[in-house]
PDB file of C-alpha atoms (C1' of nucleotides) in Angstrom:
ATOM      1  CA  MET A   3     130.088 122.415  30.405  1.00 40.00           C
ATOM      2  CA  GLY A   4     133.367 121.872  28.648  1.00 42.00           C
ATOM      3  CA  LEU A   5     132.691 124.334  25.872  1.00 45.00           C
ATOM      4  CA  PRO A   6     132.816 128.060  26.408  1.00 42.00           C
ATOM      5  CA  SER A   7     129.403 129.188  27.582  1.00 47.00           C
ATOM      6  CA  THR A   8     127.386 131.004  24.998  1.00 53.00           C
ATOM      7  CA  ASP A   9     125.794 134.389  25.427  1.00 90.00           C
ATOM      8  CA  VAL A  10     122.092 134.633  26.026  1.00 96.00           C
ATOM      9  CA  ARG A  11     119.600 136.658  24.001  1.00 97.00           C
ATOM     10  CA  ILE A  12     116.387 137.585  25.811  1.00 98.00           C
ATOM     11  CA  ALA A  13     113.528 139.429  24.121  1.00 98.00           C
ATOM     12  CA  THR A  14     110.076 140.772  24.848  1.00 97.00           C
ATOM     13  CA  TRP A  15     107.348 141.424  22.298  1.00 97.00           C
ATOM     14  CA  ASN A  16     103.702 142.397  22.562  1.00 97.00           C
ATOM     15  CA  ILE A  17     102.470 140.564  19.486  1.00 97.00           C
ATOM     16  CA  ASN A  18      98.819 141.750  19.560  1.00 96.00           C
ATOM     17  CA  SER A  19      97.253 138.340  18.871  1.00 95.00           C
ATOM     18  CA  ALA A  20      99.351 135.218  18.492  1.00 96.00           C
ATOM     19  CA  LYS A  21      96.890 133.885  15.935  1.00 95.00           C
ATOM     20  CA  ALA A  22      97.131 136.944  13.722  1.00 94.00           C
ATOM     21  CA  ARG A  23     100.905 137.012  14.181  1.00 95.00           C
ATOM     22  CA  GLN A  24     101.655 133.331  13.700  1.00 95.00           C
ATOM     23  CA  ALA A  25     103.752 133.649  10.539  1.00 94.00           C
ATOM     24  CA  ARG A  26     105.466 136.869  11.625  1.00 95.00           C
ATOM     25  CA  LEU A  27     106.404 135.377  14.980  1.00 96.00           C
ATOM     26  CA  ILE A  28     107.988 132.283  13.477  1.00 96.00           C
ATOM     27  CA  GLU A  29     109.837 134.353  10.870  1.00 95.00           C
ATOM     28  CA  TRP A  30     111.077 136.628  13.606  1.00 96.00           C
ATOM     29  CA  LEU A  31     112.295 133.727  15.763  1.00 97.00           C
ATOM     30  CA  ASP A  32     114.291 132.436  12.815  1.00 96.00           C
ATOM     31  CA  ARG A  33     115.764 135.865  12.126  1.00 95.00           C
ATOM     32  CA  ALA A  34     116.413 137.147  15.638  1.00 96.00           C
ATOM     33  CA  GLU A  35     117.250 133.762  17.170  1.00 96.00           C
ATOM     34  CA  PRO A  36     116.346 134.719  20.733  1.00 97.00           C
ATOM     35  CA  ASP A  37     117.016 132.188  23.481  1.00 97.00           C
ATOM     36  CA  VAL A  38     114.213 133.433  25.716  1.00 98.00           C
ATOM     37  CA  VAL A  39     111.118 135.268  24.511  1.00 98.00           C
ATOM     38  CA  CYS A  40     108.461 136.979  26.605  1.00 98.00           C
ATOM     39  CA  LEU A  41     105.227 137.475  24.701  1.00 97.00           C
ATOM     40  CA  GLN A  42     102.209 139.585  25.588  1.00 97.00           C
ATOM     41  CA  GLU A  43      98.686 139.903  24.213  1.00 96.00           C
ATOM     42  CA  THR A  44      98.577 136.427  22.747  1.00 96.00           C
ATOM     43  CA  LYS A  45      94.773 136.645  23.044  1.00 95.00           C
ATOM     44  CA  LEU A  46      94.511 132.864  23.224  1.00 95.00           C
ATOM     45  CA  ALA A  47      93.706 130.158  25.720  1.00 95.00           C
ATOM     46  CA  ASP A  48      96.566 127.840  26.664  1.00 95.00           C
ATOM     47  CA  ASP A  49      95.381 124.935  24.543  1.00 94.00           C
ATOM     48  CA  ALA A  50      94.786 127.169  21.513  1.00 94.00           C
ATOM     49  CA  PHE A  51      98.287 128.636  21.805  1.00 95.00           C
ATOM     50  CA  LEU A  52      99.873 125.206  21.972  1.00 95.00           C
ATOM     51  CA  GLU A  53      97.792 123.957  19.082  1.00 93.00           C
ATOM     52  CA  LEU A  54      99.023 126.818  16.919  1.00 94.00           C
ATOM     53  CA  PHE A  55     102.685 126.839  17.944  1.00 95.00           C
ATOM     54  CA  ASP A  56     103.713 123.630  19.651  1.00 92.00           C
ATOM     55  CA  GLU A  57     105.154 121.933  16.571  1.00 95.00           C
ATOM     56  CA  ASP A  58     106.931 124.989  15.175  1.00 96.00           C
ATOM     57  CA  LEU A  59     108.414 125.839  18.550  1.00 97.00           C
ATOM     58  CA  PHE A  60     109.391 122.273  19.418  1.00 96.00           C
ATOM     59  CA  ARG A  61     111.192 121.938  16.098  1.00 97.00           C
ATOM     60  CA  ARG A  62     113.190 125.060  16.945  1.00 97.00           C
ATOM     61  CA  GLY A  63     114.032 123.796  20.393  1.00 97.00           C
ATOM     62  CA  TYR A  64     111.769 126.062  22.408  1.00 97.00           C
ATOM     63  CA  ARG A  65     109.975 125.002  25.541  1.00 97.00           C
ATOM     64  CA  VAL A  66     106.728 126.876  26.091  1.00 97.00           C
ATOM     65  CA  ALA A  67     104.829 128.251  29.061  1.00 97.00           C
ATOM     66  CA  HIS A  68     101.611 130.116  28.272  1.00 97.00           C
ATOM     67  CA  HIS A  69      98.998 131.756  30.464  1.00 96.00           C
ATOM     68  CA  GLY A  70      95.833 132.891  28.746  1.00 95.00           C
ATOM     69  CA  ASP A  71      92.098 132.452  28.757  1.00 91.00           C
ATOM     70  CA  GLY A  72      91.038 133.550  25.310  1.00 86.00           C
ATOM     71  CA  ARG A  73      89.937 136.830  23.989  1.00 88.00           C
ATOM     72  CA  TRP A  74      92.055 139.372  25.870  1.00 92.00           C
ATOM     73  CA  ASN A  75      95.518 139.541  27.426  1.00 95.00           C
ATOM     74  CA  GLY A  76      97.560 136.330  27.452  1.00 96.00           C
ATOM     75  CA  VAL A  77     101.298 136.046  28.173  1.00 97.00           C
ATOM     76  CA  ALA A  78     103.948 133.454  27.419  1.00 97.00           C
ATOM     77  CA  ILE A  79     107.590 132.567  27.855  1.00 98.00           C
ATOM     78  CA  LEU A  80     109.470 130.593  25.214  1.00 98.00           C
ATOM     79  CA  SER A  81     112.901 129.275  26.061  1.00 98.00           C
ATOM     80  CA  ARG A  82     115.474 127.154  24.305  1.00 96.00           C
ATOM     81  CA  ASP A  83     117.460 127.446  27.512  1.00 94.00           C
ATOM     82  CA  THR A  84     115.916 125.932  30.634  1.00 96.00           C
ATOM     83  CA  LEU A  85     112.286 126.706  31.543  1.00 98.00           C
ATOM     84  CA  ASP A  86     111.714 125.747  35.154  1.00 98.00           C
ATOM     85  CA  ASP A  87     109.370 126.563  38.021  1.00 98.00           C
ATOM     86  CA  VAL A  88     106.651 128.091  35.855  1.00 98.00           C
ATOM     87  CA  ALA A  89     104.244 130.312  37.816  1.00 97.00           C
ATOM     88  CA  ARG A  90     101.071 131.623  36.203  1.00 97.00           C
ATOM     89  CA  GLY A  91      99.409 134.835  37.342  1.00 96.00           C
ATOM     90  CA  LEU A  92     100.490 137.667  39.600  1.00 97.00           C
ATOM     91  CA  PRO A  93     100.343 136.951  43.332  1.00 97.00           C
ATOM     92  CA  GLY A  94      98.097 139.565  44.905  1.00 96.00           C
ATOM     93  CA  ASP A  95      96.475 140.417  41.564  1.00 95.00           C
ATOM     94  CA  PRO A  96      93.672 142.884  42.416  1.00 95.00           C
ATOM     95  CA  GLY A  97      91.616 141.642  39.452  1.00 94.00           C
ATOM     96  CA  PHE A  98      89.190 143.478  37.184  1.00 93.00           C
ATOM     97  CA  PRO A  99      87.100 142.162  38.786  1.00 91.00           C
ATOM     98  CA  GLY A 100      88.800 138.761  38.719  1.00 92.00           C
ATOM     99  CA  PRO A 101      92.448 137.945  38.008  1.00 94.00           C
ATOM    100  CA  GLU A 102      93.469 138.330  34.369  1.00 95.00           C
ATOM    101  CA  PRO A 103      96.250 136.441  32.564  1.00 96.00           C
ATOM    102  CA  ARG A 104      98.812 139.237  32.573  1.00 96.00           C
ATOM    103  CA  ALA A 105     101.833 137.610  34.224  1.00 97.00           C
ATOM    104  CA  ILE A 106     103.836 134.428  33.933  1.00 98.00           C
ATOM    105  CA  ALA A 107     107.214 133.562  35.388  1.00 98.00           C
ATOM    106  CA  ALA A 108     109.822 130.923  34.779  1.00 98.00           C
ATOM    107  CA  THR A 109     113.467 130.382  35.606  1.00 98.00           C
ATOM    108  CA  CYS A 110     115.536 130.383  32.423  1.00 97.00           C
ATOM    109  CA  GLY A 111     119.299 130.069  32.489  1.00 94.00           C
ATOM    110  CA  GLY A 112     119.426 130.942  36.164  1.00 95.00           C
ATOM    111  CA  ILE A 113     117.370 134.122  35.842  1.00 97.00           C
ATOM    112  CA  ARG A 114     113.850 134.452  37.228  1.00 98.00           C
ATOM    113  CA  ILE A 115     112.045 135.819  34.154  1.00 98.00           C
ATOM    114  CA  TRP A 116     108.634 137.508  34.271  1.00 98.00           C
ATOM    115  CA  SER A 117     106.581 138.197  31.137  1.00 98.00           C
ATOM    116  CA  LEU A 118     104.186 141.012  32.037  1.00 97.00           C
ATOM    117  CA  TYR A 119     101.258 142.770  30.438  1.00 97.00           C
ATOM    118  CA  VAL A 120     100.479 145.677  32.751  1.00 97.00           C
ATOM    119  CA  PRO A 121      96.871 146.919  32.543  1.00 96.00           C
ATOM    120  CA  ASN A 122      96.414 149.804  30.144  1.00 95.00           C
ATOM    121  CA  GLY A 123      94.489 152.106  32.460  1.00 94.00           C
ATOM    122  CA  ARG A 124      92.409 153.563  29.617  1.00 93.00           C
ATOM    123  CA  THR A 125      91.758 157.022  31.097  1.00 92.00           C
ATOM    124  CA  ILE A 126      92.688 158.461  34.464  1.00 93.00           C
ATOM    125  CA  ASP A 127      89.054 158.641  35.596  1.00 91.00           C
ATOM    126  CA  ASP A 128      88.342 155.053  34.527  1.00 92.00           C
ATOM    127  CA  PRO A 129      88.262 152.275  37.149  1.00 93.00           C
ATOM    128  CA  HIS A 130      90.811 150.540  34.951  1.00 94.00           C
ATOM    129  CA  TYR A 131      93.362 153.205  35.932  1.00 95.00           C
ATOM    130  CA  ALA A 132      92.974 152.449  39.641  1.00 95.00           C
ATOM    131  CA  TYR A 133      93.263 148.775  38.725  1.00 95.00           C
ATOM    132  CA  LYS A 134      96.496 149.495  36.865  1.00 96.00           C
ATOM    133  CA  LEU A 135      98.009 151.177  39.927  1.00 97.00           C
ATOM    134  CA  ALA A 136      96.821 148.401  42.240  1.00 96.00           C
ATOM    135  CA  TRP A 137      98.252 145.803  39.863  1.00 97.00           C
ATOM    136  CA  LEU A 138     101.595 147.619  39.834  1.00 97.00           C
ATOM    137  CA  ALA A 139     101.562 147.705  43.651  1.00 97.00           C
ATOM    138  CA  ALA A 140     101.095 143.933  43.667  1.00 97.00           C
ATOM    139  CA  LEU A 141     103.936 143.607  41.168  1.00 97.00           C
ATOM    140  CA  ARG A 142     106.159 145.664  43.442  1.00 98.00           C
ATOM    141  CA  GLU A 143     105.604 143.152  46.260  1.00 98.00           C
ATOM    142  CA  VAL A 144     106.423 140.277  43.952  1.00 98.00           C
ATOM    143  CA  VAL A 145     109.591 142.000  42.756  1.00 98.00           C
ATOM    144  CA  ALA A 146     110.686 142.938  46.288  1.00 97.00           C
ATOM    145  CA  GLU A 147     110.437 139.270  47.260  1.00 97.00           C
ATOM    146  CA  ALA A 148     112.005 137.905  44.080  1.00 97.00           C
ATOM    147  CA  THR A 149     115.047 140.160  44.187  1.00 97.00           C
ATOM    148  CA  THR A 150     116.005 138.699  47.558  1.00 96.00           C
ATOM    149  CA  GLN A 151     116.217 135.274  45.908  1.00 95.00           C
ATOM    150  CA  GLY A 152     118.615 136.044  43.040  1.00 96.00           C
ATOM    151  CA  ALA A 153     118.778 137.299  39.478  1.00 97.00           C
ATOM    152  CA  VAL A 154     115.482 138.697  38.179  1.00 98.00           C
ATOM    153  CA  MET A 155     114.240 140.168  34.918  1.00 98.00           C
ATOM    154  CA  THR A 156     110.779 141.585  34.387  1.00 98.00           C
ATOM    155  CA  LEU A 157     110.024 142.133  30.733  1.00 98.00           C
ATOM    156  CA  GLY A 158     106.913 143.175  28.920  1.00 97.00           C
ATOM    157  CA  ASP A 159     104.411 145.836  28.037  1.00 97.00           C
ATOM    158  CA  PHE A 160     104.406 148.096  31.091  1.00 97.00           C
ATOM    159  CA  ASN A 161     102.045 150.641  29.538  1.00 96.00           C
ATOM    160  CA  ILE A 162     104.141 153.364  31.164  1.00 97.00           C
ATOM    161  CA  ALA A 163     106.485 155.767  29.409  1.00 97.00           C
ATOM    162  CA  PRO A 164     109.217 156.230  32.039  1.00 97.00           C
ATOM    163  CA  THR A 165     110.067 159.833  31.095  1.00 96.00           C
ATOM    164  CA  ASP A 166     108.881 162.546  28.731  1.00 96.00           C
ATOM    165  CA  VAL A 167     111.650 161.515  26.321  1.00 95.00           C
ATOM    166  CA  ASP A 168     109.843 158.199  25.938  1.00 96.00           C
ATOM    167  CA  VAL A 169     106.886 159.703  24.049  1.00 96.00           C
ATOM    168  CA  TRP A 170     106.962 161.548  20.742  1.00 95.00           C
ATOM    169  CA  ASP A 171     105.347 164.699  22.119  1.00 94.00           C
ATOM    170  CA  ILE A 172     104.556 165.048  25.794  1.00 94.00           C
ATOM    171  CA  THR A 173     102.138 167.901  25.101  1.00 92.00           C
ATOM    172  CA  GLN A 174      99.887 165.371  23.377  1.00 91.00           C
ATOM    173  CA  PHE A 175      99.583 163.445  26.670  1.00 93.00           C
ATOM    174  CA  GLU A 176      98.007 166.134  28.804  1.00 91.00           C
ATOM    175  CA  GLY A 177      95.682 164.314  31.188  1.00 91.00           C
ATOM    176  CA  ALA A 178      96.399 160.951  29.571  1.00 93.00           C
ATOM    177  CA  THR A 179      97.508 157.687  31.086  1.00 95.00           C
ATOM    178  CA  HIS A 180     100.979 156.179  30.576  1.00 96.00           C
ATOM    179  CA  VAL A 181     102.773 159.365  31.652  1.00 96.00           C
ATOM    180  CA  THR A 182     101.161 160.313  34.970  1.00 96.00           C
ATOM    181  CA  PRO A 183     103.262 160.860  38.090  1.00 96.00           C
ATOM    182  CA  ALA A 184     101.451 157.987  39.818  1.00 97.00           C
ATOM    183  CA  GLU A 185     102.310 155.516  37.060  1.00 97.00           C
ATOM    184  CA  ARG A 186     105.911 156.704  36.938  1.00 97.00           C
ATOM    185  CA  ALA A 187     106.109 156.495  40.735  1.00 97.00           C
ATOM    186  CA  ALA A 188     104.951 152.874  40.514  1.00 97.00           C
ATOM    187  CA  LEU A 189     107.753 152.217  38.044  1.00 97.00           C
ATOM    188  CA  ALA A 190     110.219 154.025  40.322  1.00 97.00           C
ATOM    189  CA  GLU A 191     109.212 151.686  43.138  1.00 97.00           C
ATOM    190  CA  LEU A 192     110.270 148.737  40.991  1.00 98.00           C
ATOM    191  CA  VAL A 193     113.605 150.490  40.522  1.00 97.00           C
ATOM    192  CA  ASP A 194     113.822 151.049  44.279  1.00 97.00           C
ATOM    193  CA  ALA A 195     113.177 147.331  44.708  1.00 97.00           C
ATOM    194  CA  GLY A 196     116.341 146.684  42.718  1.00 97.00           C
ATOM    195  CA  LEU A 197     115.455 146.675  39.033  1.00 98.00           C
ATOM    196  CA  ILE A 198     117.273 148.618  36.320  1.00 98.00           C
ATOM    197  CA  ASP A 199     115.779 149.738  32.989  1.00 98.00           C
ATOM    198  CA  VAL A 200     118.500 148.141  30.888  1.00 98.00           C
ATOM    199  CA  LEU A 201     117.780 149.984  27.643  1.00 97.00           C
ATOM    200  CA  ARG A 202     117.882 153.383  29.306  1.00 97.00           C
ATOM    201  CA  ALA A 203     120.981 152.413  31.268  1.00 97.00           C
ATOM    202  CA  ARG A 204     122.741 151.462  28.066  1.00 96.00           C
ATOM    203  CA  TRP A 205     121.367 154.345  25.967  1.00 96.00           C
ATOM    204  CA  PRO A 206     120.873 157.241  28.374  1.00 95.00           C
ATOM    205  CA  ASP A 207     119.959 159.892  25.828  1.00 92.00           C
ATOM    206  CA  ASP A 208     118.617 158.136  22.728  1.00 94.00           C
ATOM    207  CA  VAL A 209     115.048 158.500  21.556  1.00 95.00           C
ATOM    208  CA  VAL A 210     113.855 154.903  21.437  1.00 96.00           C
ATOM    209  CA  TYR A 211     110.286 153.752  20.928  1.00 97.00           C
ATOM    210  CA  THR A 212     108.713 150.307  21.101  1.00 97.00           C
ATOM    211  CA  TYR A 213     105.102 151.114  20.193  1.00 96.00           C
ATOM    212  CA  TRP A 214     103.535 153.071  17.357  1.00 96.00           C
ATOM    213  CA  ASP A 215      99.780 153.386  16.871  1.00 95.00           C
ATOM    214  CA  TYR A 216      98.470 151.757  13.714  1.00 94.00           C
ATOM    215  CA  ARG A 217      96.676 154.990  12.812  1.00 92.00           C
ATOM    216  CA  GLN A 218      97.780 158.199  11.159  1.00 91.00           C
ATOM    217  CA  LEU A 219     101.117 156.969   9.846  1.00 92.00           C
ATOM    218  CA  CYS A 220     102.546 156.937  13.325  1.00 94.00           C
ATOM    219  CA  PHE A 221     105.257 154.420  12.492  1.00 95.00           C
ATOM    220  CA  PRO A 222     106.533 156.084   9.310  1.00 93.00           C
ATOM    221  CA  LYS A 223     106.519 159.407  11.162  1.00 93.00           C
ATOM    222  CA  ASN A 224     108.128 157.770  14.193  1.00 95.00           C
ATOM    223  CA  LEU A 225     105.412 159.010  16.525  1.00 95.00           C
ATOM    224  CA  GLY A 226     105.935 156.352  19.115  1.00 95.00           C
ATOM    225  CA  MET A 227     106.277 155.528  22.774  1.00 96.00           C
ATOM    226  CA  ARG A 228     108.696 153.446  24.799  1.00 97.00           C
ATOM    227  CA  ILE A 229     106.382 151.386  26.967  1.00 97.00           C
ATOM    228  CA  ASP A 230     107.877 147.910  26.519  1.00 97.00           C
ATOM    229  CA  LEU A 231     110.631 147.566  29.073  1.00 98.00           C
ATOM    230  CA  ALA A 232     113.254 145.111  30.224  1.00 98.00           C
ATOM    231  CA  LEU A 233     114.069 145.595  33.896  1.00 98.00           C
ATOM    232  CA  ALA A 234     116.798 143.575  35.558  1.00 98.00           C
ATOM    233  CA  THR A 235     118.629 143.223  38.821  1.00 98.00           C
ATOM    234  CA  ALA A 236     122.115 144.742  38.859  1.00 97.00           C
ATOM    235  CA  ASP A 237     123.885 141.414  38.413  1.00 96.00           C
ATOM    236  CA  VAL A 238     122.003 140.858  35.152  1.00 97.00           C
ATOM    237  CA  ALA A 239     122.176 144.510  34.075  1.00 97.00           C
ATOM    238  CA  GLY A 240     125.935 144.327  34.441  1.00 95.00           C
ATOM    239  CA  ARG A 241     125.996 141.530  31.857  1.00 95.00           C
ATOM    240  CA  VAL A 242     124.173 143.551  29.186  1.00 95.00           C
ATOM    241  CA  ARG A 243     126.280 143.548  26.072  1.00 94.00           C
ATOM    242  CA  ALA A 244     123.700 145.063  23.776  1.00 95.00           C
ATOM    243  CA  VAL A 245     120.073 146.141  23.946  1.00 96.00           C
ATOM    244  CA  TRP A 246     117.948 147.442  21.111  1.00 96.00           C
ATOM    245  CA  VAL A 247     114.512 147.648  19.578  1.00 97.00           C
ATOM    246  CA  ASP A 248     113.967 145.478  16.511  1.00 97.00           C
ATOM    247  CA  ARG A 249     112.128 148.031  14.396  1.00 95.00           C
ATOM    248  CA  ALA A 250     112.220 145.731  11.365  1.00 95.00           C
ATOM    249  CA  ALA A 251     109.592 143.594  13.074  1.00 96.00           C
ATOM    250  CA  ARG A 252     107.203 146.582  13.015  1.00 95.00           C
ATOM    251  CA  LYS A 253     107.567 147.096   9.242  1.00 94.00           C
ATOM    252  CA  GLY A 254     105.416 145.798   6.445  1.00 91.00           C
ATOM    253  CA  VAL A 255     102.038 144.133   6.508  1.00 89.00           C
ATOM    254  CA  GLY A 256     100.516 142.075   9.239  1.00 91.00           C
ATOM    255  CA  THR A 257     102.615 143.472  12.069  1.00 94.00           C
ATOM    256  CA  SER A 258     101.943 144.066  15.712  1.00 95.00           C
ATOM    257  CA  ASP A 259     101.788 147.699  16.789  1.00 96.00           C
ATOM    258  CA  HIS A 260     104.719 146.924  19.109  1.00 96.00           C
ATOM    259  CA  ALA A 261     108.314 146.041  18.205  1.00 97.00           C
ATOM    260  CA  PRO A 262     110.455 143.563  20.137  1.00 97.00           C
ATOM    261  CA  VAL A 263     113.040 144.716  22.661  1.00 98.00           C
ATOM    262  CA  ILE A 264     116.103 142.487  22.559  1.00 97.00           C
ATOM    263  CA  VAL A 265     118.734 142.162  25.279  1.00 97.00           C
ATOM    264  CA  ASP A 266     122.021 140.321  24.789  1.00 96.00           C
ATOM    265  CA  LEU A 267     123.722 139.183  27.967  1.00 96.00           C
ATOM    266  CA  ASP A 268     127.301 138.135  28.362  1.00 92.00           C
ATOM    267  CA  THR A 269     127.820 134.753  29.898  1.00 84.00           C
ATOM    268  CA  ALA A 270     127.236 134.628  33.623  1.00 71.00           C
ATOM    269  CA  PRO A 271     130.459 135.482  35.415  1.00 63.00           C
ATOM    270  CA  ASP A 272     130.599 132.142  37.225  1.00 57.00           C
ATOM    271  CA  GLY A 273     133.518 133.338  39.302  1.00 46.00           C
ATOM    272  CA  ASP A 274     135.009 135.243  36.396  1.00 47.00           C
ATOM    273  CA  ILE A 275     134.194 138.932  36.442  1.00 45.00           C
ATOM    274  CA  GLY A 276     133.967 138.980  32.675  1.00 43.00           C
ATOM    275  CA  PRO A 277     135.305 141.382  30.082  1.00 44.00           C
ATOM    276  CA  MET A 278     136.034 144.422  32.174  1.00 43.00           C
ATOM    277  CA  VAL A 279     136.782 146.798  29.351  1.00 43.00           C
ATOM    278  CA  PRO A 280     136.332 150.231  30.871  1.00 42.00           C
ATOM    279  CA  PRO A 281     134.447 152.758  28.796  1.00 42.00           C
ATOM    280  CA  PRO A 282     136.692 155.600  27.567  1.00 41.00           C
ATOM    281  CA  SER A 283     134.763 158.126  29.618  1.00 41.00           C
ATOM    282  CA  SER A 284     132.714 156.459  32.261  1.00 37.00           C
ATOM    283  CA  GLY A 285     129.615 158.584  32.456  1.00 37.00           C
ATOM    284  CA  SER A 286     127.268 155.779  33.317  1.00 37.00           C
ATOM    285  CA  SER A 287     126.531 154.505  36.772  1.00 35.00           C
ATOM    286  CA  ALA A 288     128.654 151.604  37.873  1.00 32.00           C
ATOM    287  CA  GLY A 289     127.237 148.212  37.083  1.00 31.00           C
ATOM    288  CA  GLN A 290     124.356 149.506  35.044  1.00 31.00           C
ATOM    289  CA  SER A 291     125.780 148.942  31.617  1.00 33.00           C
ATOM    290  CA  ALA A 292     128.530 147.084  29.912  1.00 34.00           C
ATOM    291  CA  PRO A 293     130.513 148.500  27.019  1.00 34.00           C
ATOM    292  CA  GLY A 294     128.631 147.613  23.876  1.00 35.00           C
ATOM    293  CA  ARG A 295     130.524 145.475  21.468  1.00 34.00           C
ATOM    294  CA  THR A 296     127.614 145.614  19.068  1.00 36.00           C
ATOM    295  CA  SER A 297     126.386 149.118  19.678  1.00 36.00           C
ATOM    296  CA  SER A 298     126.012 149.547  15.937  1.00 34.00           C
ATOM    297  CA  THR A 299     122.850 147.490  16.181  1.00 37.00           C
ATOM    298  CA  GLY A 300     121.530 150.856  17.157  1.00 38.00           C
ATOM    299  CA  THR A 301     118.557 152.432  18.712  1.00 39.00           C
ATOM    300  CA  GLY A 302     116.436 155.420  18.061  1.00 35.00           C
ATOM    301  CA  PRO A 303     115.079 156.916  14.887  1.00 31.00           C
ATOM    302  CA  ARG A 304     116.944 156.392  11.682  1.00 29.00           C
ATOM    303  CA  ARG A 305     116.065 159.152   9.307  1.00 27.00           C
ATOM    304  CA  ARG A 306     117.259 159.174   5.768  1.00 25.00           C
TER     305      ARG A 306
ATOM    306  C1'  DA B  28     108.352 153.892   0.792  1.00 75.75           C
ATOM    307  C1'  DT B  29     108.051 151.932   7.133  1.00 75.75           C
ATOM    308  C1'  DG B  30     102.213 154.771   4.050  1.00 75.75           C
ATOM    309  C1'  DC B  31      97.043 156.794   6.441  1.00 75.75           C
ATOM    310  C1'  DC B  32      93.916 151.021  12.348  1.00 75.75           C
ATOM    311  C1'  DG B  33      93.622 146.228  13.508  1.00 75.75           C
ATOM    312  C1'  DC B  34      92.607 142.671  16.705  1.00 75.75           C
ATOM    313  C1'  DG B  35      88.529 138.958  18.353  1.00 75.75           C
ATOM    314  C1'  DG B  36      83.999 137.961  18.642  1.00 75.75           C
ATOM    315  C1'  DC B  37      79.175 139.634  20.938  1.00 75.75           C
ATOM    316  C1'  DC B  38      80.362 139.205  13.639  1.00 75.75           C
ATOM    317  C1'  DT B  39      78.257 144.378   9.025  1.00 75.75           C
ATOM    318  C1'  DC B  40      79.034 146.531  14.927  1.00 75.75           C
ATOM    319  C1'  DC B  41      81.383 146.706  19.487  1.00 75.75           C
ATOM    320  C1'  DG B  42      85.148 146.597  23.086  1.00 75.75           C
ATOM    321  C1'  DC B  43      89.683 147.380  23.315  1.00 75.75           C
ATOM    322  C1'  DG B  44      94.289 149.314  22.634  1.00 75.75           C
ATOM    323  C1'  DA B  45      97.069 154.280  24.266  1.00 75.75           C
TER     324       DA B  45
END
DNA sequence: ATGCCGCGGCCTCCGCGA
């Protein structure tokens, strides 16, 4: 590469039906111009996804890897960088009862990228909750192995709010899934395996949501949850220039109930340690965040 | 106004999401 390497923009978005979101997704690609996109809840089989999107994506330079079987779930990775070594499914998937299309991996720009749709869990006494925890245990094994091989990012709808700050009112979640100690412990095990929640690392104290229920004016009232996460190994987390939630994608008609999370990475060091501009007061843990050139892109509620 | 739930399919109801 003779030219200066460009930065990389990686995003994740639960689109709640690729078919219903076709126009919004293409519009969003043209606006946000992500290099790598992890999608969840496409709710399509592989051939149906390609039939809908192949031409539009090809024209925009995206390669596509999709893993779905129709009505529920369905995940994909789009990349206008490289898209190599595609792996469909989660090794060790406990199934419900059989394996579901909730995970797909590919190597894009030197990073092992996983697009994940963690089971919802429904209620804590539902078999689906035990399935969720078993699925997360399988994911932990996959992550523990992957992080020994190099740079890793796991992005997607984790269906876990990491802390009480990540829901609009924790008292509304008494006895509910998404906030239980067991789910948060499963997430902590991914952190122990070497992954960093890059949005929280960059914005330690901001209220940031990625999901708002369609009902009861939740979005206008900003009654949301942060359940869509981008987790990365320290080498990748150290390249984070900016990370934010694209709330504009949640506005208007015909939207998903989730908004995209977007992560901008500085160019891989490649021997160069990169722009080591120290923060004025370094309160953050070393290597977990880079100074944000574009911090004005902003996070959290904007109230007028 | 960001405005009172929306997907797919089993299709005028149901399962699911969280």
